[in-house]
Amino acid sequence: MRAEDEAQFREFVQRQAAPLRRAAYLLCGDWHLADDLVQNAFVKLYQAWTRVNRRDAVHGYARTVLTRCWLDEVRRPWRRSENRVDAVPDIPDRGSDPAERGQRRWERELVRRALAEVPPRQRAALVLRYFEDLSVAETATVLRCSQGTVKSQTARGLSALRAALVRLGHGAGELVAGRTC
């Protein structure tokens, strides 16, 4: 790879590592797996960097690669037998109001746990549509399916997410009613 391309790739990785890691975490619910997914996506992107013609579309391409890496990961048989632990250690942010911080943490954890209960394709549709703010057409391109499939997967995913929110926590009604969903 030419030095100019190498520099552009390094700049892209520095700029997009955090947003892609956040998206990966929302997909899989595990920071360590999210790091692995982002790393795999960057390796694949590095291999194709000289073929990426439009540099302005590289973020969308990276998001597509990341989503496909995650879908490949959940299809692997050894992942299906893995037992997940409910307790995820949090590092407190001492710079904010404790009551407000506790409420945000509770909401964030509740949504993360509820997302973990949504089937993988539906979860991918929800994350891409609502957390990554992609259109139906862009989501369909990333997931390699029709726009109608994206709409139905999103609708089913929202229903599953609402049901999981109600099942997981008392007081989740306000999240279901409108703030998060």
Short mmCIF file of C-alpha atoms in Angstrom, two decimals:
data_model
loop_
_atom_site.label_atom_id
_atom_site.label_comp_id
_atom_site.label_asym_id
_atom_site.label_seq_id
_atom_site.Cartn_x
_atom_site.Cartn_y
_atom_site.Cartn_z
CA MET A 1 0.00 0.00 0.00
CA ARG A 2 1.24 3.49 -0.82
CA ALA A 3 2.26 5.79 2.00
CA GLU A 4 -0.55 8.22 1.13
CA ASP A 5 -3.16 5.44 1.32
CA GLU A 6 -1.64 4.22 4.57
CA ALA A 7 -1.91 7.70 6.08
CA GLN A 8 -5.53 8.03 4.95
CA PHE A 9 -6.36 4.65 6.45
CA ARG A 10 -4.72 5.54 9.78
CA GLU A 11 -6.64 8.82 9.90
CA PHE A 12 -9.90 7.00 9.13
CA VAL A 13 -9.27 4.44 11.89
CA GLN A 14 -8.49 7.15 14.45
CA ARG A 15 -11.66 9.04 13.50
CA GLN A 16 -14.05 6.07 13.29
CA ALA A 17 -12.82 3.59 15.92
CA ALA A 18 -15.02 4.92 18.74
CA PRO A 19 -18.29 5.18 16.74
CA LEU A 20 -17.78 1.72 15.24
CA ARG A 21 -16.99 0.26 18.67
CA ARG A 22 -20.21 1.75 20.06
CA ALA A 23 -22.21 0.29 17.18
CA ALA A 24 -20.53 -3.10 17.68
CA TYR A 25 -21.38 -3.02 21.39
CA LEU A 26 -25.00 -2.25 20.62
CA LEU A 27 -25.07 -5.24 18.27
CA CYS A 28 -23.42 -7.78 20.55
CA GLY A 29 -23.73 -6.41 24.12
CA ASP A 30 -20.15 -7.29 25.05
CA TRP A 31 -17.30 -4.75 24.99
CA HIS A 32 -14.63 -7.39 24.41
CA LEU A 33 -16.46 -8.93 21.48
CA ALA A 34 -17.16 -5.41 20.18
CA ASP A 35 -13.41 -4.71 20.19
CA ASP A 36 -12.80 -7.96 18.29
CA LEU A 37 -15.50 -7.13 15.75
CA VAL A 38 -14.10 -3.65 15.12
CA GLN A 39 -10.60 -5.09 14.76
CA ASN A 40 -11.85 -7.70 12.24
CA ALA A 41 -13.72 -4.99 10.34
CA PHE A 42 -10.60 -2.80 10.18
CA VAL A 43 -8.49 -5.72 8.94
CA LYS A 44 -10.98 -6.41 6.15
CA LEU A 45 -11.22 -2.71 5.35
CA TYR A 46 -7.42 -2.42 5.24
CA GLN A 47 -7.27 -5.26 2.73
CA ALA A 48 -9.80 -3.48 0.49
CA TRP A 49 -8.61 0.09 1.11
CA THR A 50 -7.01 0.62 -2.30
CA ARG A 51 -10.20 -0.63 -3.99
CA VAL A 52 -12.50 1.72 -2.11
CA ASN A 53 -13.13 4.24 -4.87
CA ARG A 54 -15.16 6.87 -3.06
CA ARG A 55 -13.53 7.88 0.20
CA ASP A 56 -16.68 9.74 1.26
CA ALA A 57 -18.57 6.41 1.32
CA VAL A 58 -15.95 4.57 3.35
CA HIS A 59 -17.80 5.03 6.68
CA GLY A 60 -20.86 3.29 5.29
CA TYR A 61 -18.68 0.53 3.91
CA ALA A 62 -16.99 0.10 7.30
CA ARG A 63 -20.37 -0.08 9.04
CA THR A 64 -21.48 -2.73 6.52
CA VAL A 65 -18.33 -4.77 7.10
CA LEU A 66 -18.77 -4.47 10.88
CA THR A 67 -22.39 -5.65 10.73
CA ARG A 68 -21.49 -8.59 8.52
CA CYS A 69 -18.62 -9.54 10.84
CA TRP A 70 -21.10 -9.62 13.73
CA LEU A 71 -23.68 -11.64 11.78
CA ASP A 72 -20.94 -14.12 10.86
CA GLU A 73 -19.94 -14.30 14.52
CA VAL A 74 -23.43 -15.12 15.78
CA ARG A 75 -23.82 -17.82 13.13
CA ARG A 76 -20.80 -19.70 14.43
CA PRO A 77 -21.84 -22.86 16.33
CA TRP A 78 -19.47 -22.32 19.27
CA ARG A 79 -21.13 -18.94 19.99
CA ARG A 80 -24.56 -20.53 20.36
CA SER A 81 -23.46 -22.61 23.34
CA GLU A 82 -21.82 -19.74 25.21
CA ASN A 83 -23.44 -18.64 28.47
CA ARG A 84 -23.54 -14.91 29.04
CA VAL A 85 -23.20 -13.29 32.43
CA ASP A 86 -25.82 -10.70 33.34
CA ALA A 87 -23.54 -8.49 35.43
CA VAL A 88 -21.47 -6.07 33.35
CA PRO A 89 -19.01 -4.03 35.39
CA ASP A 90 -19.50 -0.28 35.08
CA ILE A 91 -16.98 2.43 35.86
CA PRO A 92 -18.77 5.37 37.49
CA ASP A 93 -18.50 8.87 36.05
CA ARG A 94 -17.87 11.03 39.09
CA GLY A 95 -18.37 14.27 37.18
CA SER A 96 -22.16 14.17 36.90
CA ASP A 97 -25.17 14.34 39.16
CA PRO A 98 -25.41 10.96 40.94
CA ALA A 99 -29.21 10.71 40.78
CA GLU A 100 -29.32 11.61 37.09
CA ARG A 101 -26.37 9.37 36.32
CA GLY A 102 -28.04 6.46 38.09
CA GLN A 103 -31.23 6.93 36.09
CA ARG A 104 -29.33 7.12 32.77
CA ARG A 105 -27.29 4.05 33.70
CA TRP A 106 -30.44 2.14 34.62
CA GLU A 107 -32.10 3.08 31.32
CA ARG A 108 -28.99 2.30 29.28
CA GLU A 109 -28.49 -1.07 30.98
CA LEU A 110 -32.16 -1.93 30.61
CA VAL A 111 -32.11 -1.16 26.89
CA ARG A 112 -28.83 -3.08 26.44
CA ARG A 113 -30.24 -6.14 28.21
CA ALA A 114 -33.48 -5.91 26.24
CA LEU A 115 -31.52 -5.60 22.96
CA ALA A 116 -29.61 -8.76 23.88
CA GLU A 117 -32.93 -10.65 23.90
CA VAL A 118 -33.93 -9.52 20.39
CA PRO A 119 -33.02 -12.02 17.61
CA PRO A 120 -29.81 -11.12 15.73
CA ARG A 121 -31.28 -9.94 12.38
CA GLN A 122 -33.92 -7.86 14.14
CA ARG A 123 -31.29 -6.44 16.51
CA ALA A 124 -29.09 -5.52 13.53
CA ALA A 125 -32.03 -3.75 11.88
CA LEU A 126 -32.81 -1.82 15.09
CA VAL A 127 -29.20 -0.79 15.70
CA LEU A 128 -28.67 0.32 12.11
CA ARG A 129 -32.00 2.18 11.86
CA TYR A 130 -32.23 3.84 15.27
CA PHE A 131 -28.74 3.97 16.77
CA GLU A 132 -26.74 4.44 13.56
CA ASP A 133 -29.56 6.52 12.00
CA LEU A 134 -29.50 4.80 8.60
CA SER A 135 -32.40 4.96 6.18
CA VAL A 136 -34.40 1.88 5.24
CA ALA A 137 -32.55 1.68 1.91
CA GLU A 138 -29.11 1.99 3.53
CA THR A 139 -30.02 -0.65 6.12
CA ALA A 140 -31.24 -2.98 3.36
CA THR A 141 -27.91 -2.57 1.58
CA VAL A 142 -25.93 -3.35 4.74
CA LEU A 143 -28.05 -6.41 5.59
CA ARG A 144 -28.28 -7.58 1.95
CA CYS A 145 -32.05 -7.80 1.96
CA SER A 146 -35.05 -5.94 0.57
CA GLN A 147 -36.44 -2.75 2.06
CA GLY A 148 -39.62 -4.63 2.94
CA THR A 149 -37.57 -7.11 4.95
CA VAL A 150 -35.90 -4.25 6.80
CA LYS A 151 -39.31 -2.78 7.65
CA SER A 152 -40.69 -6.10 8.87
CA GLN A 153 -37.51 -6.95 10.82
CA THR A 154 -37.60 -3.49 12.39
CA ALA A 155 -41.27 -3.80 13.34
CA ARG A 156 -40.75 -7.27 14.81
CA GLY A 157 -37.60 -6.10 16.55
CA LEU A 158 -39.40 -3.15 18.14
CA SER A 159 -42.15 -5.49 19.35
CA ALA A 160 -39.57 -7.89 20.78
CA LEU A 161 -37.68 -4.97 22.37
CA ARG A 162 -40.84 -3.60 23.98
CA ALA A 163 -41.77 -7.04 25.32
CA ALA A 164 -38.25 -7.51 26.70
CA LEU A 165 -38.31 -4.06 28.34
CA VAL A 166 -41.58 -4.87 30.08
CA ARG A 167 -40.30 -8.30 31.12
CA LEU A 168 -36.97 -7.02 32.44
CA GLY A 169 -37.91 -4.12 34.62
CA HIS A 170 -40.53 -2.42 36.68
CA GLY A 171 -40.87 1.16 35.59
CA ALA A 172 -39.88 0.31 32.04
CA GLY A 173 -43.27 1.59 30.91
CA GLU A 174 -41.98 5.09 30.28
CA LEU A 175 -39.17 3.70 28.10
CA VAL A 176 -41.69 1.67 26.11
CA ALA A 177 -44.10 4.57 25.90
CA GLY A 178 -41.78 6.81 23.98
CA ARG A 179 -38.43 7.96 25.29
CA THR A 180 -36.21 5.12 24.05
CA CYS A 181 -38.38 3.12 21.67
#
